[in-house]
Coordinates of C-alpha atoms in Angstrom, one line a residue:
M1 CA 129.1 90.2 164.9
L2 CA 131.0 89.3 161.5
A3 CA 128.6 88.8 158.9
R4 CA 127.6 85.3 157.9
K5 CA 129.4 83.6 154.9
S6 CA 127.7 82.2 152.0
I7 CA 127.8 78.7 150.9
I8 CA 127.6 79.5 147.5
P9 CA 130.9 81.5 146.1
E10 CA 130.5 85.0 145.2
E11 CA 131.3 84.7 141.4
F12 CA 129.3 81.5 141.6
G13 CA 125.7 84.1 142.7
L14 CA 123.3 85.7 140.5
P15 CA 125.4 88.9 140.9
G16 CA 128.3 87.7 139.6
L17 CA 127.2 85.5 136.8
A18 CA 125.3 88.8 135.7
S19 CA 128.3 90.8 135.7
R20 CA 129.8 88.2 133.8
L21 CA 127.2 87.8 131.0
P22 CA 127.9 90.2 128.1
R23 CA 125.9 93.2 127.8
K24 CA 124.2 94.8 124.5
P25 CA 124.0 98.0 124.0
V26 CA 121.2 100.1 125.5
F27 CA 120.0 102.8 123.5
R28 CA 117.1 105.0 124.8
D29 CA 114.3 105.4 123.5
R30 CA 114.0 109.2 122.1
V31 CA 112.2 111.8 123.9
N32 CA 108.8 112.0 122.6
K33 CA 108.8 115.1 120.4
A34 CA 106.2 117.3 118.7
R35 CA 105.9 117.3 115.5
F36 CA 105.6 120.4 113.5
I37 CA 103.5 119.3 110.7
A38 CA 101.0 116.8 111.1
K39 CA 100.4 114.0 108.8
N40 CA 97.1 115.7 107.8
G41 CA 99.2 118.6 106.7
A42 CA 98.1 120.4 109.6
C43 CA 101.0 122.7 111.4
N44 CA 101.3 122.1 114.7
L45 CA 102.0 125.9 116.2
A46 CA 100.4 127.3 119.0
H47 CA 100.5 131.4 118.8
K48 CA 100.9 132.7 122.2
N49 CA 101.1 136.0 123.9
I50 CA 99.7 138.2 120.6
R51 CA 99.4 141.8 122.2
E52 CA 98.3 143.3 118.8
Q53 CA 95.2 141.7 118.1
G54 CA 93.6 144.9 116.1
R55 CA 96.1 143.6 113.4
F56 CA 93.1 140.6 112.8
L57 CA 90.4 143.3 112.1
Q58 CA 92.1 145.2 109.6
D59 CA 91.8 142.0 107.0
V60 CA 87.8 141.3 108.2
F61 CA 87.3 139.0 105.6
T62 CA 91.0 137.0 105.9
T63 CA 89.6 136.4 109.2
L64 CA 86.1 135.4 108.8
V65 CA 87.4 132.7 106.2
D66 CA 89.7 131.3 108.6
L67 CA 87.0 130.9 111.0
K68 CA 85.2 127.8 111.7
W69 CA 81.8 127.3 110.0
R70 CA 79.8 127.7 113.2
F71 CA 81.5 130.9 114.3
T72 CA 80.8 132.5 110.7
L73 CA 77.4 131.4 110.7
V74 CA 76.7 133.1 114.3
I75 CA 78.6 136.4 113.3
F76 CA 76.8 136.4 110.2
T77 CA 73.3 135.7 111.9
T78 CA 74.0 138.3 114.2
T79 CA 75.0 141.0 111.7
F80 CA 71.9 140.6 109.5
V81 CA 69.8 140.6 112.8
S82 CA 71.5 143.7 114.4
S83 CA 71.3 145.6 110.9
W84 CA 67.4 144.7 110.8
L85 CA 67.0 145.9 114.6
L86 CA 69.0 149.1 113.5
F87 CA 66.9 150.0 110.8
A88 CA 63.7 149.3 112.3
M89 CA 64.8 152.0 114.9
C90 CA 65.0 154.2 112.1
W91 CA 61.7 153.6 110.3
W92 CA 60.0 153.6 113.6
L93 CA 61.7 157.4 114.3
V94 CA 60.6 158.3 111.3
A95 CA 57.1 157.2 111.7
F96 CA 57.0 158.9 115.1
A97 CA 59.0 162.4 114.0
H98 CA 55.8 162.3 110.9
G99 CA 53.5 161.8 113.9
D100 CA 52.1 158.7 112.3
L101 CA 52.1 156.8 115.7
G102 CA 50.0 159.7 117.3
P103 CA 46.1 158.7 118.7
H104 CA 45.0 160.6 115.1
R105 CA 47.1 159.5 112.4
D106 CA 44.0 158.2 110.1
S107 CA 42.2 162.0 110.1
G108 CA 42.9 165.3 108.4
G109 CA 43.9 163.6 105.4
V110 CA 47.3 163.4 106.4
Q111 CA 49.5 160.6 104.3
Q112 CA 51.8 158.3 106.6
C113 CA 55.6 158.6 105.5
V114 CA 55.3 154.5 105.3
T115 CA 51.8 153.0 105.1
A116 CA 50.8 150.4 107.7
V117 CA 53.6 151.1 109.9
K118 CA 51.7 151.6 113.5
S119 CA 54.2 149.9 116.2
F120 CA 57.9 148.7 116.5
T121 CA 56.5 145.5 115.5
S122 CA 55.1 146.9 111.9
A123 CA 58.5 148.8 111.6
F124 CA 60.9 145.5 112.0
L125 CA 59.1 143.8 109.6
F126 CA 59.2 146.7 107.2
S127 CA 62.8 146.8 107.8
I128 CA 63.4 143.2 106.7
E129 CA 61.2 143.8 104.1
V130 CA 63.5 146.5 102.6
Q131 CA 66.6 144.7 103.2
V132 CA 66.0 141.1 101.7
T133 CA 63.4 142.8 99.0
I134 CA 60.8 140.3 99.9
G135 CA 57.8 143.3 99.0
F136 CA 54.6 141.7 100.3
G137 CA 52.8 144.9 99.2
V138 CA 51.3 146.1 102.5
R139 CA 53.6 148.2 103.6
V140 CA 54.7 150.8 101.3
I141 CA 57.1 154.3 101.4
T142 CA 55.5 157.5 100.3
E143 CA 56.5 160.4 98.8
Q144 CA 55.8 162.8 102.2
C145 CA 59.0 162.3 104.1
P146 CA 62.9 162.9 102.1
T147 CA 64.1 161.5 105.4
A148 CA 62.5 157.6 104.6
L149 CA 64.0 158.3 101.4
C150 CA 67.2 158.8 102.9
V151 CA 66.9 155.8 105.4
L152 CA 65.5 153.7 102.2
I153 CA 68.8 154.3 99.9
L154 CA 71.3 154.0 103.2
Q155 CA 69.5 150.5 104.3
N156 CA 69.8 149.1 100.6
L157 CA 73.6 150.0 100.3
V158 CA 74.2 148.3 103.7
G159 CA 72.4 145.2 102.7
L160 CA 74.4 144.8 99.8
I161 CA 77.8 145.2 101.5
I162 CA 76.6 142.3 104.3
N163 CA 75.3 140.4 101.2
A164 CA 78.7 140.4 99.3
I165 CA 81.2 139.9 102.5
M166 CA 78.9 136.8 103.1
L167 CA 78.3 135.6 99.8
G168 CA 82.1 135.9 99.3
C169 CA 83.7 134.4 102.9
I170 CA 80.9 131.4 102.1
F171 CA 82.3 131.1 98.6
M172 CA 86.3 131.3 99.9
K173 CA 85.4 128.5 102.4
T174 CA 83.9 126.5 100.5
A175 CA 86.4 126.8 97.7
Q176 CA 89.4 126.6 99.6
S177 CA 92.6 125.0 98.6
N178 CA 93.1 122.1 101.4
R179 CA 89.3 121.2 100.7
R180 CA 91.1 119.6 96.9
A181 CA 94.2 118.7 99.3
E182 CA 92.2 115.7 100.8
T183 CA 92.6 113.6 97.5
L184 CA 96.4 114.3 97.8
I185 CA 98.4 111.5 99.3
F186 CA 100.9 110.3 100.8
S187 CA 102.5 107.1 101.9
R188 CA 102.9 106.4 105.4
H189 CA 106.1 105.5 105.4
A190 CA 109.1 106.9 103.7
V191 CA 111.6 104.4 103.0
I192 CA 115.4 104.6 102.4
A193 CA 117.3 102.2 100.4
V194 CA 119.8 101.2 97.4
R195 CA 118.9 103.0 93.8
N196 CA 121.6 103.4 90.8
N197 CA 124.4 102.2 93.4
R198 CA 123.4 104.9 96.0
L199 CA 121.2 105.5 98.9
C200 CA 118.4 107.1 98.2
F201 CA 115.9 108.8 100.4
M202 CA 112.1 107.9 98.9
I203 CA 108.2 108.7 99.4
R204 CA 105.6 108.3 97.4
I205 CA 102.9 110.6 96.5
G206 CA 99.4 110.3 94.4
D207 CA 96.2 111.9 93.5
L208 CA 92.8 110.4 93.9
R209 CA 90.9 112.5 91.3
K210 CA 91.5 112.0 87.4
S211 CA 91.1 116.2 87.3
M212 CA 95.2 116.8 87.1
I213 CA 97.2 119.1 89.1
I214 CA 99.0 122.0 86.5
G215 CA 102.2 122.6 87.6
A216 CA 102.6 120.6 90.2
T217 CA 106.0 120.6 92.5
V218 CA 107.4 118.9 95.6
R219 CA 109.6 120.5 98.0
L220 CA 111.9 118.7 100.9
Q221 CA 112.5 120.0 104.0
V222 CA 114.3 118.7 106.8
V223 CA 113.7 120.4 110.4
R224 CA 116.3 119.9 113.4
K225 CA 117.5 121.6 116.2
M226 CA 120.7 123.1 115.4
T227 CA 123.1 124.8 117.9
T228 CA 125.3 127.2 116.1
P229 CA 129.7 127.7 117.1
E230 CA 128.5 130.5 118.8
G231 CA 126.1 128.7 121.3
E232 CA 122.5 129.8 119.6
V233 CA 120.1 127.2 120.0
I234 CA 117.7 127.0 116.8
P235 CA 114.9 125.0 117.4
I236 CA 113.3 125.1 114.3
H237 CA 115.9 124.7 111.6
Q238 CA 114.8 124.7 107.9
I239 CA 117.2 122.8 105.7
D240 CA 116.0 122.4 102.0
V241 CA 116.7 119.1 100.5
Q242 CA 117.3 118.4 96.4
T243 CA 115.0 115.9 94.7
E244 CA 116.2 113.9 91.7
T245 CA 112.9 115.1 89.5
V246 CA 114.9 118.8 89.6
V247 CA 114.9 119.8 86.0
A248 CA 114.5 123.4 84.9
S249 CA 111.2 124.1 86.0
N250 CA 110.6 121.3 88.3
N251 CA 107.3 120.2 87.3
L252 CA 105.5 117.0 87.7
F253 CA 103.3 115.1 86.0
L254 CA 101.0 113.8 88.2
L255 CA 99.3 111.4 86.4
A256 CA 99.8 108.5 88.5
P257 CA 101.2 107.9 91.7
L258 CA 105.3 108.5 91.8
I259 CA 107.9 108.1 93.6
I260 CA 109.9 110.9 94.8
C261 CA 113.5 109.9 95.4
H262 CA 116.4 112.4 97.3
I263 CA 119.6 110.8 96.5
I264 CA 121.5 111.2 99.8
D265 CA 125.0 112.8 99.2
K266 CA 127.3 115.0 100.7
N267 CA 124.9 118.4 100.2
S268 CA 122.7 116.1 102.3
P269 CA 121.5 116.8 105.8
L270 CA 121.0 112.5 105.9
Y271 CA 124.4 112.0 104.9
D272 CA 126.3 111.3 108.3
L273 CA 122.9 109.3 109.6
S274 CA 123.7 105.8 109.4
A275 CA 120.5 103.0 110.3
M276 CA 120.9 103.4 114.1
E277 CA 121.9 106.5 114.3
L278 CA 118.5 107.5 112.2
Q279 CA 116.1 105.9 114.8
C280 CA 117.9 108.1 117.3
S281 CA 118.0 111.4 115.8
D282 CA 114.8 114.2 116.1
L283 CA 114.8 115.0 112.7
E284 CA 111.2 115.6 110.8
V285 CA 111.3 115.7 107.2
I286 CA 108.3 118.0 105.5
V287 CA 107.3 117.1 102.2
I288 CA 104.9 120.4 100.0
L289 CA 103.3 119.3 97.2
E290 CA 101.8 122.4 95.3
G291 CA 100.1 122.8 92.7
V292 CA 97.2 124.9 90.4
V293 CA 93.7 122.9 90.5
E294 CA 92.6 122.6 87.0
T295 CA 89.0 122.7 87.1
T296 CA 88.9 126.0 89.3
G297 CA 92.5 127.5 88.8
I298 CA 93.0 128.0 92.8
T299 CA 96.3 127.2 93.9
T300 CA 96.3 124.2 96.0
Q301 CA 99.1 123.1 98.8
A302 CA 98.8 119.5 100.2
R303 CA 101.7 118.7 103.0
T304 CA 102.9 115.9 105.6
S305 CA 105.9 115.0 107.6
Y306 CA 108.1 111.8 108.5
V307 CA 109.5 111.7 111.7
S308 CA 112.7 109.4 112.3
E309 CA 110.0 106.1 113.3
E310 CA 108.4 106.3 110.3
I311 CA 111.2 106.2 108.0
Q312 CA 111.8 102.3 107.3
W313 CA 115.8 101.5 106.1
G314 CA 116.3 99.0 104.0
H315 CA 112.7 98.9 102.6
R316 CA 111.3 99.5 98.5
F317 CA 107.8 100.3 97.6
V318 CA 106.3 97.7 95.5
P319 CA 105.2 98.2 92.3
I320 CA 101.3 99.4 92.1
V321 CA 100.8 100.3 88.2
T322 CA 99.9 97.5 86.2
E323 CA 98.5 97.2 82.1
E324 CA 95.4 95.5 82.1
D325 CA 94.0 95.3 78.5
G326 CA 95.2 97.8 77.2
V327 CA 94.4 100.3 80.3
Y328 CA 97.3 101.2 83.0
S329 CA 95.8 100.3 86.6
V330 CA 96.3 101.4 89.5
D331 CA 95.9 99.4 93.0
Y332 CA 95.7 101.9 95.7
S333 CA 95.1 98.7 98.4
K334 CA 99.1 98.6 97.6
F335 CA 99.7 102.3 98.0
G336 CA 102.1 102.3 101.3
N337 CA 103.7 98.9 100.7
T338 CA 107.0 98.1 101.1
V339 CA 109.1 95.3 100.5
K340 CA 112.9 94.8 102.1
V341 CA 115.7 94.5 100.0
A342 CA 119.2 94.6 100.8
T343 CA 120.7 97.6 101.8
P344 CA 123.9 98.6 103.7
A345 CA 123.5 99.7 107.5
C346 CA 125.8 102.1 107.2
S347 CA 125.6 106.2 106.2
A348 CA 126.1 107.3 102.8
R349 CA 129.4 108.7 104.1
E350 CA 131.1 105.5 104.8
L351 CA 129.3 103.9 101.7
D352 CA 130.9 106.6 99.5
E353 CA 134.3 106.0 101.2
K354 CA 134.5 102.2 101.1
P355 CA 132.1 101.4 98.4
S356 CA 133.2 97.7 98.7
I357 CA 130.4 97.6 101.9
L358 CA 128.0 98.0 99.0
I359 CA 128.7 94.7 96.8
Q360 CA 129.4 92.6 100.0
T361 CA 126.1 93.5 101.1
L362 CA 124.5 92.7 97.5
Q363 CA 127.0 89.5 97.8
K364 CA 125.5 88.2 100.6
S365 CA 122.1 88.9 99.7
E366 CA 122.3 87.3 96.7
L367 CA 124.0 83.7 98.5
S368 CA 121.6 83.8 101.1
H369 CA 118.8 84.3 97.7
Q370 CA 120.8 81.2 96.2
N371 CA 120.8 79.0 99.7
S372 CA 117.2 79.7 100.1
L373 CA 116.2 78.4 96.9
R374 CA 118.4 75.7 97.0
K375 CA 116.8 74.5 100.3
R376 CA 113.2 75.0 98.6
N377 CA 114.6 72.8 95.6
S378 CA 116.1 70.0 98.1
M379 CA 112.8 69.9 99.8
R380 CA 110.2 69.6 96.3
R381 CA 113.1 67.1 95.1
N382 CA 112.6 64.8 98.5
N383 CA 108.5 65.2 98.3
S384 CA 108.6 64.3 94.6
I385 CA 110.8 61.1 95.4
R386 CA 108.6 60.1 97.6
K387 CA 105.3 60.5 96.4
G388 CA 106.2 59.4 92.5
G389 CA 109.2 57.7 92.5
T390 CA 111.6 57.5 89.4
G391 CA 108.9 59.7 87.5
G392 CA 108.6 62.2 89.9
S393 CA 112.2 63.0 90.0
A394 CA 112.9 63.5 86.8
G395 CA 109.8 65.5 86.5
M396 CA 111.7 68.0 89.4
R397 CA 114.9 67.4 87.6
R398 CA 113.3 69.6 84.7
N399 CA 112.0 71.9 87.1
N400 CA 115.2 72.6 88.9
S401 CA 117.0 72.7 85.4
A402 CA 114.4 75.6 84.5
L403 CA 114.9 77.4 88.3
A404 CA 118.4 78.1 87.3
I405 CA 120.0 81.0 88.6
P406 CA 121.1 83.7 86.2
K407 CA 124.4 85.4 86.6
V408 CA 124.4 88.4 88.5
Q409 CA 127.5 91.0 88.1
F410 CA 127.9 94.1 90.7
L411 CA 129.5 96.9 89.5
T412 CA 131.0 99.8 91.3
P413 CA 130.9 103.2 90.5
A414 CA 134.5 103.9 89.4
E415 CA 134.7 100.6 87.5
G416 CA 133.7 101.0 83.8
G417 CA 133.1 98.0 81.8
Q418 CA 134.9 95.5 84.2
N419 CA 134.0 92.9 86.3
P420 CA 136.1 91.2 88.9
N421 CA 133.3 90.8 91.3
A422 CA 130.8 88.5 89.3
V423 CA 128.7 85.9 91.2
T424 CA 127.0 83.3 89.6

């Protein structure tokens, strides 16, 4: 049986119309990639199948400092209670060997090794008094037993060692450098915009405390997956990125929030990336801020990272430092705010090969700005004519003369003093 023909021709059907429609390029979403450094600076790295666990016990102090507070407190409590019980057993054995626990311990005029030690409970209480140096005065060691003197010296030494380790560990945990890093902040997003006729990658850093970070340095690294010509796959390939603030010592005076700028040149790993390619890439930019805490003298480090979704192309940070009554004021509510600016969507390589792209982009931006001003002025003029007649039109004419657009010049890096592309 022949198939029934449709009344509507095939070229006018839904499949035919859909095939003739212009198709937009489809970009697949980038597979969610695990961050190497989290936004709070924590390293997103899991260590598995470590066979030589004994290496951690060789550095007990560092292991205790790295542990969480609950585990540290449990370990110290267990250590103290165990030492008290151990030496309580020693004192009980000393008393038992001397015959202080017998039924006739008070007869014959024989003095006890430790007075008032009559059971294991009393020996445990005496052990606590010796190690913690409470000294209630009821239980006292005598000179009858040299063994008791040795136990007393040994328990004092063990108690001092435990106290020293505990105090040092608590001090290091409370004075860790990452605590100071909590007040070192980074902008939520990174931006790419034109600065001094060059594409630049910029972030903003700041310090919330008045005590400064001495010798602050900032390092940028790009982490991405790379395959060598030999076929070797490097999942975490780190590339150092040079910042514009590089001087002899690369030290920053972090008194107020600063914008760290990286010029995207031929040595930059971002040199071949355009705005569209950046969104589809899987790179991660790591920012490391190091310095010495002024109050404690301890070196601190703050870290964060920016993936491709957190890099805004064609944006610039808004100013947040103002002068008020002779004092510089910082508005941290605008710390991460950005504003759109005219930026070519091409890569830095294409921008270097064709400098006219930058000039055309700036010219289009200036023309659009002039058109918006003209529309705004015309709307104001019409409103003034409707409301005030000739008087309002004269006032609006004066306002328009005050809003005259200044002459803007665009210069390419290769041009010296010439100005062939002036736009009025």
